[in-house]
Coordinates of C-alpha atoms and ligand atoms in Angstrom, one line a residue:
X1106 CA -7.3 19.8 10.4
X1107 CA -5.3 18.7 13.4
X1108 CA -3.4 15.4 13.0
X1109 CA -4.0 12.9 15.7
X1110 CA -2.2 9.9 14.2
X1111 CA 0.5 9.4 11.5
X1112 CA 2.2 6.3 10.3
X1113 CA 5.9 6.2 9.4
X1114 CA 6.6 4.1 6.4
X1115 CA 10.2 2.8 6.6
X1116 CA 10.4 2.8 2.8
X1117 CA 9.9 6.6 2.9
X1118 CA 13.0 7.2 4.9
X1119 CA 15.7 8.6 2.7
X1120 CA 13.4 8.1 -0.4
X1121 CA 13.7 10.1 -3.6
X1122 CA 10.4 12.0 -3.5
X1123 CA 8.7 12.0 -6.9
X1124 CA 5.0 12.6 -7.6
X1125 CA 3.2 9.3 -8.1
X1126 CA 5.7 7.3 -6.1
X1127 CA 3.5 7.5 -3.0
X1128 CA 6.4 7.0 -0.7
X1129 CA 6.7 10.4 1.0
X1130 CA 6.3 10.2 4.8
X1131 CA 3.0 11.5 6.2
X1132 CA 0.4 10.2 3.8
X1133 CA -1.2 7.7 6.2
X1134 CA -2.9 9.6 9.0
X1135 CA -6.1 10.4 10.9
X1136 CA -7.1 14.0 11.4
X1137 CA -9.8 16.0 13.2
X1138 CA -11.3 18.7 11.1
X1139 CA -11.2 22.2 12.6
X1140 CA -13.9 24.8 12.6
X1141 CA -12.8 27.0 9.7
X1142 CA -14.1 26.6 6.2
X1143 CA -15.4 23.1 6.4
X1144 CA -19.2 23.2 7.0
X1145 CA -20.5 19.8 8.1
X1146 CA -17.1 18.4 8.8
X1147 CA -16.2 20.2 12.0
X1148 CA -14.9 17.9 14.7
X1149 CA -15.1 14.8 12.5
X1150 CA -12.4 12.2 12.3
X1151 CA -11.2 11.9 8.7
X1152 CA -8.7 10.4 6.3
X1153 CA -7.9 11.6 2.8
X1154 CA -6.1 10.2 -0.3
X1155 CA -2.4 11.1 -0.6
X1156 CA -3.0 12.8 -4.1
X1157 CA -4.7 16.2 -4.1
X1158 CA -6.2 16.8 -7.6
X1159 CA -6.6 20.3 -9.1
X1160 CA -10.3 19.8 -10.0
X1161 CA -9.8 22.0 -13.1
X1162 CA -7.7 20.1 -15.7
X1163 CA -9.1 18.0 -18.6
X1164 CA -8.5 14.7 -16.7
X1165 CA -10.1 15.9 -13.5
X1166 CA -13.2 17.1 -15.5
X1167 CA -13.3 13.7 -17.2
X1168 CA -13.6 11.9 -13.8
X1169 CA -9.9 10.8 -13.8
X1170 CA -8.7 13.0 -11.0
X1171 CA -6.4 10.3 -9.8
X1172 CA -4.4 11.0 -12.9
X1173 CA -4.7 14.8 -12.6
X1174 CA -2.0 16.7 -14.5
X1175 CA -1.5 19.3 -11.8
X1176 CA -1.9 17.2 -8.6
X1177 CA 0.1 17.6 -5.5
X1178 CA 0.9 14.9 -3.0
X1179 CA 0.9 14.9 0.8
X1180 CA 4.5 15.4 1.7
X1181 CA 5.5 16.4 -1.8
X1182 CA 4.9 20.1 -2.7
X1183 CA 2.5 20.4 0.3
X1184 CA 2.6 19.5 4.0
X1185 CA 2.3 15.8 4.8
X1186 CA 0.7 14.5 8.0
X1187 CA 3.9 14.7 10.0
X1188 CA 2.9 18.4 10.4
X1189 CA 0.7 19.2 13.4
X1190 CA -2.0 20.7 11.2
X1191 CA -2.6 20.4 7.4
X1192 CA -5.2 21.8 5.1
X1193 CA -7.0 19.8 2.4
X1194 CA -10.0 20.4 0.1
X1195 CA -13.2 19.3 1.7
X1196 CA -13.9 17.1 -1.4
X1197 CA -10.8 15.0 -0.4
X1198 CA -12.1 14.1 3.1
X1199 CA -13.5 10.7 4.0
X1200 CA -15.2 10.3 7.4
X1201 CA -14.1 7.4 9.6
X1202 CA -17.0 5.2 10.6
X1203 CA -17.9 5.1 14.3
X1204 CA -16.5 1.9 15.9
X1205 CA -13.3 2.0 13.9
X1206 CA -10.4 3.1 16.0
X1207 CA -7.8 5.6 14.8
X1208 CA -4.9 3.1 14.9
X1209 CA -6.6 0.8 12.4
X1210 CA -8.0 3.7 10.3
X1211 CA -4.4 4.7 9.5
X1212 CA -4.1 1.6 7.5
X1213 CA -6.9 2.5 5.0
X1214 CA -4.5 3.8 2.3
X1215 CA -2.5 0.5 2.4
X1216 CA -5.7 -1.6 2.4
X1217 CA -7.3 0.7 -0.2
X1218 CA -4.3 0.0 -2.5
X1219 CA -4.7 -3.8 -2.0
X1220 CA -8.5 -3.6 -2.7
X1221 CA -7.9 -1.5 -5.8
X1222 CA -5.3 -3.9 -7.2
X1223 CA -7.5 -6.9 -6.4
X1224 CA -10.3 -5.3 -8.4
X1225 CA -8.1 -5.0 -11.5
X1226 CA -7.8 -8.8 -11.8
X1227 CA -10.5 -11.0 -13.2
X1228 CA -10.5 -14.2 -11.1
X1229 CA -11.9 -17.5 -12.2
X1230 CA -12.0 -20.7 -10.1
X1231 CA -9.3 -20.8 -7.6
X1232 CA -6.3 -19.0 -9.2
X1233 CA -2.7 -19.2 -8.1
X1234 CA -1.7 -15.8 -6.9
X1235 CA 1.9 -14.9 -5.8
X1236 CA 2.4 -11.7 -3.8
X1237 CA 6.0 -10.5 -4.3
X1238 CA 7.1 -8.4 -1.3
X1239 CA 6.2 -8.3 2.4
X1240 CA 5.3 -4.7 3.2
X1241 CA 1.8 -3.8 4.6
X1242 CA 0.3 -3.4 1.1
X1243 CA 1.7 -6.9 0.2
X1244 CA 0.5 -8.5 3.5
X1245 CA -3.0 -6.9 3.1
X1246 CA -3.1 -8.0 -0.6
X1247 CA -2.5 -11.5 0.7
X1248 CA -5.4 -11.3 3.2
X1249 CA -7.7 -9.7 0.5
X1250 CA -6.9 -12.3 -2.2
X1251 CA -7.3 -15.2 0.2
X1252 CA -10.8 -13.9 1.0
X1253 CA -11.5 -13.8 -2.7
X1254 CA -10.8 -17.6 -2.9
X1255 CA -7.4 -17.4 -4.5
X1256 CA -4.6 -19.8 -3.6
X1257 CA -2.1 -17.2 -2.3
X1258 CA 1.5 -17.3 -1.4
X1259 CA 3.7 -14.5 -0.2
X1260 CA 7.4 -14.4 -1.3
X1261 CA 9.2 -12.1 1.0
X1262 CA 12.7 -11.4 2.4
X1263 CA 12.1 -10.5 6.1
X1264 CA 11.7 -13.7 8.1
X1265 CA 9.8 -12.0 10.9
X1266 CA 6.9 -11.4 8.5
X1267 CA 6.5 -15.1 7.7
X1268 CA 5.1 -15.5 11.3
X1269 CA 2.2 -13.1 10.3
X1270 CA 1.5 -15.1 7.2
X1271 CA 1.3 -18.2 9.4
X1272 CA -1.1 -16.5 11.7
X1273 CA -3.4 -15.7 8.8
X1274 CA -3.0 -19.2 7.2
X1275 CA -1.2 -17.8 4.1
X1276 CA 1.6 -19.8 2.5
X1277 CA 5.0 -18.0 2.5
X1278 CA 8.5 -18.6 1.3
X1279 CA 11.8 -16.7 1.0
X1280 CA 12.0 -15.2 -2.4
X1281 CA 15.3 -16.9 -3.1
X1282 CA 13.9 -20.4 -2.2
X1283 CA 11.3 -20.6 -4.9
X1284 CA 11.7 -22.0 -8.4
X1285 CA 10.7 -19.8 -11.3
X1286 CA 8.3 -22.3 -12.7
X1287 CA 6.0 -20.0 -14.8
X1288 CA 2.9 -21.4 -13.3
X1289 CA 1.2 -18.5 -11.5
X1290 CA -2.1 -17.0 -12.8
X1291 CA -1.5 -13.6 -11.1
X1292 CA 1.6 -11.9 -9.6
X1293 CA 1.3 -8.8 -7.5
X1294 CA 4.7 -6.9 -7.5
X1295 CA 4.5 -5.1 -4.2
X1296 CA 8.3 -4.7 -3.9
X1297 CA 10.5 -2.1 -5.6
X1298 CA 13.6 -4.2 -5.2
X1299 CA 15.6 -4.1 -8.5
X1300 CA 15.1 -7.4 -10.4
X1301 CA 11.8 -8.3 -8.8
X1302 CA 9.8 -7.4 -12.0
X1303 CA 11.9 -10.0 -13.8
X1304 CA 11.3 -12.5 -11.1
X1305 CA 7.6 -11.8 -11.4
X1306 CA 7.8 -12.5 -15.2
X1307 CA 9.5 -15.8 -14.5
X1308 CA 6.8 -16.9 -12.0
X1309 CA 3.9 -15.9 -14.3
X1310 CA 2.4 -18.5 -16.6
X1311 CA 1.9 -17.5 -20.3
X1312 CA -0.9 -14.9 -20.5
X1313 CA -0.9 -14.4 -16.8
X1314 CA -1.5 -11.0 -15.2
X1315 CA 1.3 -9.1 -13.5
X1316 CA 0.3 -6.1 -11.4
X1317 CA 2.8 -3.4 -10.7
X1318 CA 1.5 -2.4 -7.3
X1319 CA 4.7 -0.7 -6.2
X1320 CA 6.4 1.7 -8.6
X1321 CA 9.4 0.0 -10.3
X1322 CA 12.8 1.0 -8.9
X1323 CA 14.8 3.4 -11.2
X1324 CA 17.8 1.2 -10.8
X1325 CA 15.8 -1.6 -12.6
X1326 CA 16.9 0.0 -15.9
X1327 CA 19.8 -2.4 -16.9
X1328 CA 17.4 -5.3 -16.5
X1329 CA 14.7 -3.7 -18.7
X1330 CA 15.5 -5.5 -21.9
X1331 CA 15.4 -9.0 -20.4
X1332 CA 12.2 -8.1 -18.5
X1333 CA 10.5 -6.7 -21.6
X1334 CA 11.8 -9.7 -23.6
X1335 CA 10.0 -12.0 -21.1
X1336 CA 6.9 -9.8 -21.3
X1337 CA 6.9 -10.2 -25.0
X1338 CA 7.6 -13.9 -25.1
X1339 CA 4.9 -14.9 -22.6
X1340 CA 2.3 -12.3 -23.7
X1341 CA 1.9 -11.2 -20.1
X1342 CA -0.4 -8.3 -19.4
X1343 CA 1.1 -5.8 -17.0
X1344 CA -1.4 -3.5 -15.2
X1345 CA -0.2 -0.4 -13.3
X1346 CA -2.0 -0.1 -10.0
X1347 CA -1.8 3.2 -8.0
X1348 CA -5.4 3.9 -6.9
X1349 CA -6.8 3.3 -3.4
X1350 CA -10.4 2.6 -2.5
X1351 CA -10.4 4.4 0.8
X1352 CA -14.2 4.3 1.6
X1353 CA -14.3 0.5 1.0
X1354 CA -11.1 0.1 3.1
X1355 CA -12.7 2.0 6.0
X1356 CA -15.8 -0.3 5.8
X1357 CA -13.7 -3.4 5.7
X1358 CA -11.6 -2.1 8.7
X1359 CA -14.7 -1.2 10.6
X1360 CA -16.1 -4.8 10.2
X1361 CA -12.7 -6.1 11.4
X1362 CA -12.4 -8.0 8.1
X1363 CA -8.6 -7.9 8.0
X1364 CA -5.9 -7.8 10.6
X1365 CA -3.9 -4.5 10.6
X1366 CA -3.0 -4.4 14.3
X1367 CA -0.2 -6.9 13.5
X1368 CA 1.2 -4.5 11.0
X1369 CA 1.9 -1.9 13.7
X1370 CA 5.4 -2.3 15.0
X1371 CA 5.5 0.4 17.6
X1372 CA 3.7 3.5 18.9
X1373 CA 5.2 6.9 20.0
X1374 CA 4.0 10.4 21.0
X1375 CA 4.8 13.0 18.3
X1376 CA 7.3 14.5 20.8
X1377 CA 9.3 11.2 20.7
X1378 CA 9.8 11.6 16.9
X1379 CA 13.5 11.0 17.1
X1380 CA 13.1 7.6 18.7
X1381 CA 10.2 6.8 16.4
X1382 CA 12.2 7.5 13.2
X1383 CA 15.1 5.5 14.6
X1384 CA 12.7 2.6 15.2
X1385 CA 11.3 3.0 11.7
X1386 CA 14.8 2.7 10.2
X1387 CA 15.2 -0.8 11.6
X1388 CA 14.8 -3.5 8.9
X1389 CA 12.2 -5.5 10.9
X1390 CA 9.8 -2.5 11.0
X1391 CA 6.5 -2.5 9.1
X1392 CA 4.9 0.7 10.3
X1393 CA 5.5 3.1 13.3
X1394 CA 2.6 5.1 14.6
X1395 CA 3.0 8.7 15.8
X1396 CA 0.2 9.7 18.2
X1397 CA -0.9 13.2 19.4
X1398 CA -0.7 13.7 23.2
Ligands
ZN1740 ZN1 -6.5 18.1 -12.4

C-alpha cells in the first residue's frame, strides 16, 4: 500500500527498538491499498495494527494472535510507515469509515490502546482514576475514562498539555505537586519514566487496579524491590495492557467522540522530513504528521 500519512512519535526518537515496546516510528499511519494481491481492498483507505502475527503458531491458532510467538512489528524487522510503500497481510487491514479524515484516523492506534486499557478495568459508581503521563495515549485515556463516568485527573510533566486538559474539563496537576495519598481506585501508568510505577503504587488505594499501559523502563530495575514491596503490601492488581481496539477507535473518531486534532503539533510533507524530525525532538511535541504530496 502507499502511505499517505504517518505520525512521528517523539518517544520513538532514539528509542531502543524491542518487539512489544510499540515505540518504533512509523506505526501510526494511513495507507491506500494498491491493486496487487488484495481483492476487495484496492483503492481503500486503511490502517493496521503495529503487530503483524504469523497466523501459524499455537497462540495465533488459539485466537491470541496479539501474543504471537513469531510476530513482527511495523518498524522492527519489517518496514514501518515512514517508507513510501509497505506490504501487510490483508487480514491486518481495517478500512477507515467515510467521513473520518486521514489526520484523525492516524490517532486510532493511540485511541485503540486507551479503549483497550479502559475495558480491562471494572468500574463501579464514580471511581477515582489517575492517569500518570501526558502523551497522546494518556490524554485519550483521560477523555475516554471521563466519558465512562470516572473522576479523572492527569498527572503530567509538560505544562503546555495542562491547557488541553482544561479544554476538555479534565483535572490536572504536575506529578511532583501531588501527595501520595493511597486513595485512587485505578491508576493508568502511561509514562515510562523511571520511578513512575512506584509513584502509581503510592497513589493507589489498597486493592486498587494499576494498569501498565506503557512498557516499564528498563532503568526501573533498581526500584524494583520497593515497587514490588508496595505491590505486595497493598494487594494491588497490576494488569499489562498492550492491545488496541482499532475498529472501535475508528468508529469513535468518525463520530467525533474524542478530540485528537489538539494532539497534532505540526504537519509537514514527507520531503520535509528533516524539519519534521527536528520538530518532533522538541519537548513540547505530542505528534508530528508526515503527509504525502
Ligand atoms: Zn503466531
